Coordinates of C-alpha atoms in Angstrom, one line a residue:
M1 CA 113.4 179.4 130.6
F2 CA 112.5 178.2 127.1
E3 CA 115.9 179.2 125.7
Q4 CA 117.9 177.8 128.6
A5 CA 116.1 174.5 128.9
P6 CA 118.5 171.5 128.8
G7 CA 116.4 169.6 126.3
F8 CA 115.8 170.8 122.7
I9 CA 112.4 172.4 122.1
A10 CA 110.7 173.7 119.0
L11 CA 107.2 174.7 117.9
L12 CA 106.0 173.9 114.4
D13 CA 103.0 175.6 112.8
G14 CA 100.6 174.4 110.2
P15 CA 100.7 171.3 107.9
E16 CA 103.9 172.4 106.3
H17 CA 105.6 172.3 109.8
R18 CA 107.0 175.8 109.8
F19 CA 109.3 176.7 112.8
T20 CA 107.9 179.5 115.0
L21 CA 110.2 178.8 118.0
A22 CA 113.4 176.9 118.5
N23 CA 115.7 177.1 121.6
A24 CA 119.5 176.9 121.7
A25 CA 119.6 173.2 122.4
Y26 CA 117.5 172.5 119.3
K27 CA 119.7 174.6 117.1
A28 CA 122.7 172.8 118.5
A29 CA 121.1 169.4 117.6
V30 CA 120.8 170.5 114.0
D31 CA 124.4 171.9 113.8
G32 CA 123.4 175.6 114.4
R33 CA 121.1 176.0 111.4
D34 CA 118.8 179.0 111.5
V35 CA 115.4 177.4 111.5
V36 CA 112.8 180.0 112.7
G37 CA 110.4 181.1 109.9
R38 CA 111.3 178.2 107.7
T39 CA 109.7 174.8 107.1
V40 CA 111.3 171.5 108.2
V41 CA 111.7 170.4 104.6
E42 CA 113.5 173.6 103.7
V43 CA 115.9 173.7 106.6
L44 CA 116.3 170.0 107.4
P45 CA 116.4 168.0 104.2
D46 CA 118.4 165.4 106.0
A47 CA 115.6 164.9 108.5
A48 CA 113.1 164.7 105.7
A49 CA 115.1 162.1 103.9
Q50 CA 115.2 159.9 107.1
G51 CA 111.4 159.9 107.4
Y52 CA 110.9 162.4 110.2
V53 CA 108.7 164.7 108.1
D54 CA 106.4 161.7 107.4
L55 CA 106.1 161.2 111.2
L56 CA 105.2 164.9 111.6
D57 CA 102.6 164.5 108.9
E58 CA 101.0 161.6 110.7
V59 CA 100.9 163.4 114.0
F60 CA 99.3 166.4 112.4
R61 CA 96.8 164.3 110.6
T62 CA 95.8 161.9 113.4
G63 CA 96.3 164.1 116.5
R64 CA 98.2 161.3 118.2
P65 CA 101.6 162.0 119.7
H66 CA 104.7 160.1 118.6
R67 CA 107.4 159.2 121.1
A68 CA 110.9 157.8 120.2
T69 CA 113.8 156.5 122.3
A70 CA 117.4 156.7 121.1
A71 CA 116.2 157.4 117.5
R72 CA 119.0 157.6 115.1
F73 CA 119.4 160.9 113.3
E74 CA 122.2 161.5 110.8
V75 CA 122.9 165.2 110.6
Q76 CA 124.3 166.6 107.4
A77 CA 124.4 170.4 107.7
V78 CA 125.7 170.9 104.1
P79 CA 124.7 168.6 101.2
G80 CA 127.6 166.5 100.4
G81 CA 129.3 167.5 103.7
P82 CA 130.3 165.3 106.7
V83 CA 127.5 163.3 108.4
T84 CA 127.2 163.3 112.2
E85 CA 125.3 160.5 113.9
R86 CA 123.1 161.5 116.7
H87 CA 120.6 159.6 118.9
L88 CA 117.6 161.4 120.3
D89 CA 114.8 160.8 122.8
F90 CA 111.9 163.0 121.7
V91 CA 108.2 163.5 121.4
Y92 CA 106.1 165.1 118.7
Q93 CA 103.1 166.4 120.6
P94 CA 100.1 167.8 118.6
V95 CA 98.9 171.2 119.6
A96 CA 95.1 171.6 119.2
D97 CA 92.7 174.5 119.6
A98 CA 89.6 174.6 121.7
T99 CA 87.6 172.7 119.0
G100 CA 90.2 169.9 118.8
V101 CA 91.7 171.0 115.5
V102 CA 95.5 170.4 115.3
G103 CA 97.2 173.6 114.3
G104 CA 100.8 172.7 115.1
I105 CA 103.3 170.3 116.7
F106 CA 105.3 170.8 119.9
V107 CA 108.8 169.1 119.7
E108 CA 110.7 168.3 122.8
G109 CA 113.6 165.9 123.5
H110 CA 117.1 165.2 124.5
D111 CA 120.3 164.3 122.7
V112 CA 121.3 161.0 124.2
T113 CA 124.1 160.2 121.8
E114 CA 126.8 159.7 124.4
R115 CA 124.6 157.4 126.5
T116 CA 123.4 155.4 123.5
L117 CA 126.9 154.9 122.2
A118 CA 128.2 153.9 125.7
E119 CA 125.4 151.4 126.1
A120 CA 126.1 150.0 122.6
A121 CA 129.8 149.6 123.5
L122 CA 128.9 147.9 126.8
R123 CA 126.6 145.5 125.0
E124 CA 129.4 144.7 122.5
N125 CA 131.9 144.1 125.3
E126 CA 129.4 141.9 127.1
A127 CA 128.7 139.9 123.9
R128 CA 132.5 139.4 123.4
Y129 CA 132.8 138.4 127.1
R130 CA 129.9 136.0 126.8
T131 CA 131.3 134.4 123.7
L132 CA 134.6 133.9 125.4
F133 CA 133.0 132.8 128.6
E134 CA 131.0 130.1 126.9
S135 CA 133.6 128.9 124.4
I136 CA 136.8 128.4 126.4
E137 CA 137.6 124.9 127.4
V138 CA 138.9 126.0 130.9
G139 CA 136.3 125.8 133.6
F140 CA 135.3 129.2 134.9
C141 CA 132.9 130.3 137.7
I142 CA 132.3 133.2 140.0
V143 CA 131.6 132.4 143.6
E144 CA 130.2 134.5 146.5
V145 CA 131.8 133.6 149.8
K146 CA 129.8 133.5 153.0
F147 CA 131.6 134.4 156.3
E148 CA 131.0 134.0 160.0
G149 CA 133.4 136.6 161.3
E150 CA 136.5 136.1 159.2
R151 CA 135.9 132.4 158.7
A152 CA 134.5 131.3 155.3
V153 CA 131.6 128.8 156.0
D154 CA 130.0 128.5 152.6
Y155 CA 130.1 129.8 149.0
R156 CA 127.6 130.1 146.2
I157 CA 128.2 129.5 142.5
V158 CA 127.0 132.8 141.1
E159 CA 127.8 132.1 137.5
A160 CA 129.5 129.2 135.6
N161 CA 130.4 128.6 132.0
P162 CA 129.6 125.4 130.1
A163 CA 133.1 124.1 130.7
F164 CA 132.3 124.1 134.4
L165 CA 129.7 121.4 133.8
R166 CA 132.0 119.4 131.6
Q167 CA 134.9 119.7 134.0
T168 CA 133.0 118.9 137.2
G169 CA 130.0 116.9 135.9
A170 CA 127.8 119.0 138.1
D171 CA 125.2 121.6 137.1
V172 CA 125.3 123.7 140.3
A173 CA 125.1 127.3 139.2
G174 CA 123.1 129.4 141.6
R175 CA 123.4 126.9 144.5
W176 CA 125.4 127.0 147.7
V177 CA 128.1 124.4 148.2
S178 CA 126.5 123.3 151.5
E179 CA 123.5 122.1 149.4
F180 CA 125.3 119.8 147.1
A181 CA 128.6 119.1 148.8
P182 CA 128.1 119.3 152.6
D183 CA 131.3 117.3 153.2
L184 CA 133.6 119.4 150.9
E185 CA 137.1 119.6 152.2
R186 CA 137.9 122.6 154.4
H187 CA 140.8 123.6 152.1
W188 CA 138.4 125.1 149.5
F189 CA 136.6 127.4 152.0
D190 CA 139.8 128.6 153.6
T191 CA 141.5 129.3 150.2
Y192 CA 138.6 131.2 148.6
G193 CA 137.8 133.0 151.8
R194 CA 141.5 134.2 152.0
V195 CA 141.3 135.4 148.4
A196 CA 138.0 137.2 149.0
L197 CA 139.3 139.0 152.2
T198 CA 142.9 139.8 151.1
G199 CA 142.6 140.2 147.4
E200 CA 145.7 138.0 147.0
P201 CA 145.3 135.5 144.1
A202 CA 145.9 131.8 144.7
H203 CA 147.2 129.0 142.5
F204 CA 147.1 125.4 143.6
E205 CA 146.4 121.8 142.7
H206 CA 144.0 119.9 144.9
Y207 CA 141.7 116.9 145.0
A208 CA 137.9 117.4 145.3
D209 CA 136.4 114.3 146.8
V210 CA 132.9 115.3 145.9
F211 CA 133.7 115.3 142.2
G212 CA 136.3 112.5 142.4
R213 CA 138.8 114.6 140.4
W214 CA 142.0 116.6 140.7
F215 CA 141.9 120.3 139.7
D216 CA 144.5 122.9 138.8
V217 CA 142.9 126.1 140.2
R218 CA 143.6 129.8 139.9
A219 CA 141.4 132.1 142.0
L220 CA 141.3 135.9 142.2
R221 CA 139.0 138.5 143.8
T222 CA 136.6 140.2 141.4
G223 CA 134.2 143.2 141.8
D224 CA 133.5 145.1 144.9
P225 CA 135.6 143.7 147.8
A226 CA 132.6 144.0 150.1
A227 CA 130.7 141.5 147.8
H228 CA 133.2 138.8 148.7
R229 CA 133.3 137.4 145.1
V230 CA 136.0 135.3 143.7
A231 CA 136.6 134.4 140.0
I232 CA 137.9 130.9 139.6
L233 CA 139.6 129.3 136.5
F234 CA 140.3 125.6 136.7
A235 CA 141.2 122.5 134.7
D236 CA 140.6 118.9 135.4
I237 CA 144.1 117.3 135.8
T238 CA 142.9 113.9 137.0
E239 CA 144.3 112.1 134.1
R240 CA 147.7 113.7 134.5
R241 CA 147.8 113.1 138.2
T242 CA 146.8 109.5 137.6
I243 CA 149.6 109.0 135.1
E244 CA 152.1 110.7 137.5
A245 CA 151.0 108.4 140.4
R246 CA 151.4 105.4 138.2
A247 CA 154.9 106.5 137.1
E248 CA 155.9 107.1 140.7
A249 CA 154.6 103.7 141.7
G250 CA 156.4 102.1 138.8
E251 CA 159.6 103.9 139.7
R252 CA 159.4 102.6 143.3
E253 CA 158.8 99.1 142.0
L254 CA 161.8 99.4 139.6
R255 CA 164.0 100.6 142.5
L256 CA 163.0 97.7 144.7
I257 CA 163.7 95.2 141.9
T258 CA 167.0 96.7 140.8
D259 CA 168.3 97.2 144.3
A260 CA 167.8 93.5 144.9
L261 CA 170.0 92.5 142.0
P262 CA 173.7 91.9 142.6
V263 CA 174.8 93.6 139.4
L264 CA 175.4 97.2 138.4
I265 CA 172.3 98.9 136.9
S266 CA 172.2 102.5 135.9
F267 CA 170.8 104.9 133.4
I268 CA 173.1 107.5 131.8
G269 CA 171.7 110.4 129.9
A270 CA 172.9 111.9 126.6
D271 CA 174.9 114.4 128.6
H272 CA 176.7 111.5 130.3
V273 CA 175.1 112.3 133.7
Y274 CA 173.8 109.4 135.8
R275 CA 170.0 109.6 136.1
F276 CA 169.7 106.3 138.0
A277 CA 172.0 103.9 139.9
N278 CA 171.0 100.9 141.9
K279 CA 172.2 99.9 145.4
A280 CA 174.9 97.7 143.9
Y281 CA 176.9 100.9 143.3
D282 CA 177.4 101.1 147.0
D283 CA 178.4 97.5 147.2
W284 CA 180.9 97.8 144.4
F285 CA 182.3 101.3 144.8
F286 CA 181.4 102.2 148.4
L287 CA 179.4 105.1 146.9
P288 CA 175.6 105.5 147.7
P289 CA 173.4 105.5 144.6
E290 CA 172.3 109.1 145.3
D291 CA 176.0 110.2 145.1
S292 CA 176.8 108.3 142.0
S293 CA 173.7 109.8 140.3
A294 CA 175.1 113.2 141.0
G295 CA 178.2 112.8 138.8
T296 CA 179.0 112.2 135.2
S297 CA 180.1 108.8 133.8
A298 CA 183.4 110.3 132.7
S299 CA 184.3 111.5 136.1
F300 CA 183.2 108.3 137.7
W301 CA 185.3 106.1 135.5
A302 CA 188.3 108.4 135.2
P303 CA 191.6 106.8 136.2
E304 CA 192.0 109.1 139.2
A305 CA 188.7 107.7 140.5
T306 CA 189.9 104.1 140.6
P307 CA 191.5 104.4 144.1
R308 CA 188.1 105.0 145.4
A309 CA 187.0 101.8 143.9
S310 CA 190.0 99.7 145.0
H311 CA 190.9 101.0 148.5
S312 CA 191.3 98.5 151.4
S313 CA 188.0 96.8 152.2
T314 CA 186.6 93.5 153.0
R315 CA 184.5 94.0 149.8
P316 CA 186.8 93.8 146.8
C317 CA 186.1 95.9 143.8
R318 CA 184.6 93.8 141.0
A319 CA 184.6 96.5 138.4
S320 CA 186.6 94.2 136.1

């Protein structure tokens, strides 16, 4: 049982810490070195250099055990040879006689190198994710959708980055939408609910009345599908939509003004394609503005096109 124990075990005798027992797992932890009958300093100079003998001395002197978790141990089987990094959970337990005098130390532990390195890698990844999460200018949040049957009725902001607050003006992390926006448009619930149930991502632009802003939104399911969580990236596009709306209104006003004038007004691009033509084109050439805008200036004014402009009509061509 001692030899086949999954953890490493050794028994040290006397103040010089001489090995009297060591199982297979212990020998594997020290790169297979033959330790029985020899002192720790003799067989494990690398351990002595890292302060482990000092710990043994203190345990032997005080009679108090020492416990360590994921302690780093650099194993160098041969002086000047390669160094292997290990991480160990262990205990140095003093062994006393009937009078309380410590005569040796019982060593027991486990090699937790793989677990420790995996946890370190996970922490590093989480740190990178957190840095990215907090520094990006795009709003990001994770929501948990609540359903009644297959109908999304609410969702909670599980986590949100600082840009979420900047983009929305609302610090609502951890709260349900029904608490701070009871009149939120049905569109948001339906869209996020569909993403949570089907796993199909969504991309859309929509106005959120509760925030008074337009948003460009990308949503995708994240984590366990049963958790009904959706990751959302969004950008405030209110300024762009406002500019577009003004441009469209200006274009409509320009169309009304130019259509009211009895002269030809058009805009021709560098490629000689009509981008705009007013209603007078229909009056002059019997060609609706949308048709004239589809052609090039060269084709429109070509000689073979003149019959179209001078055919019999009660409205004479005034191209000259």
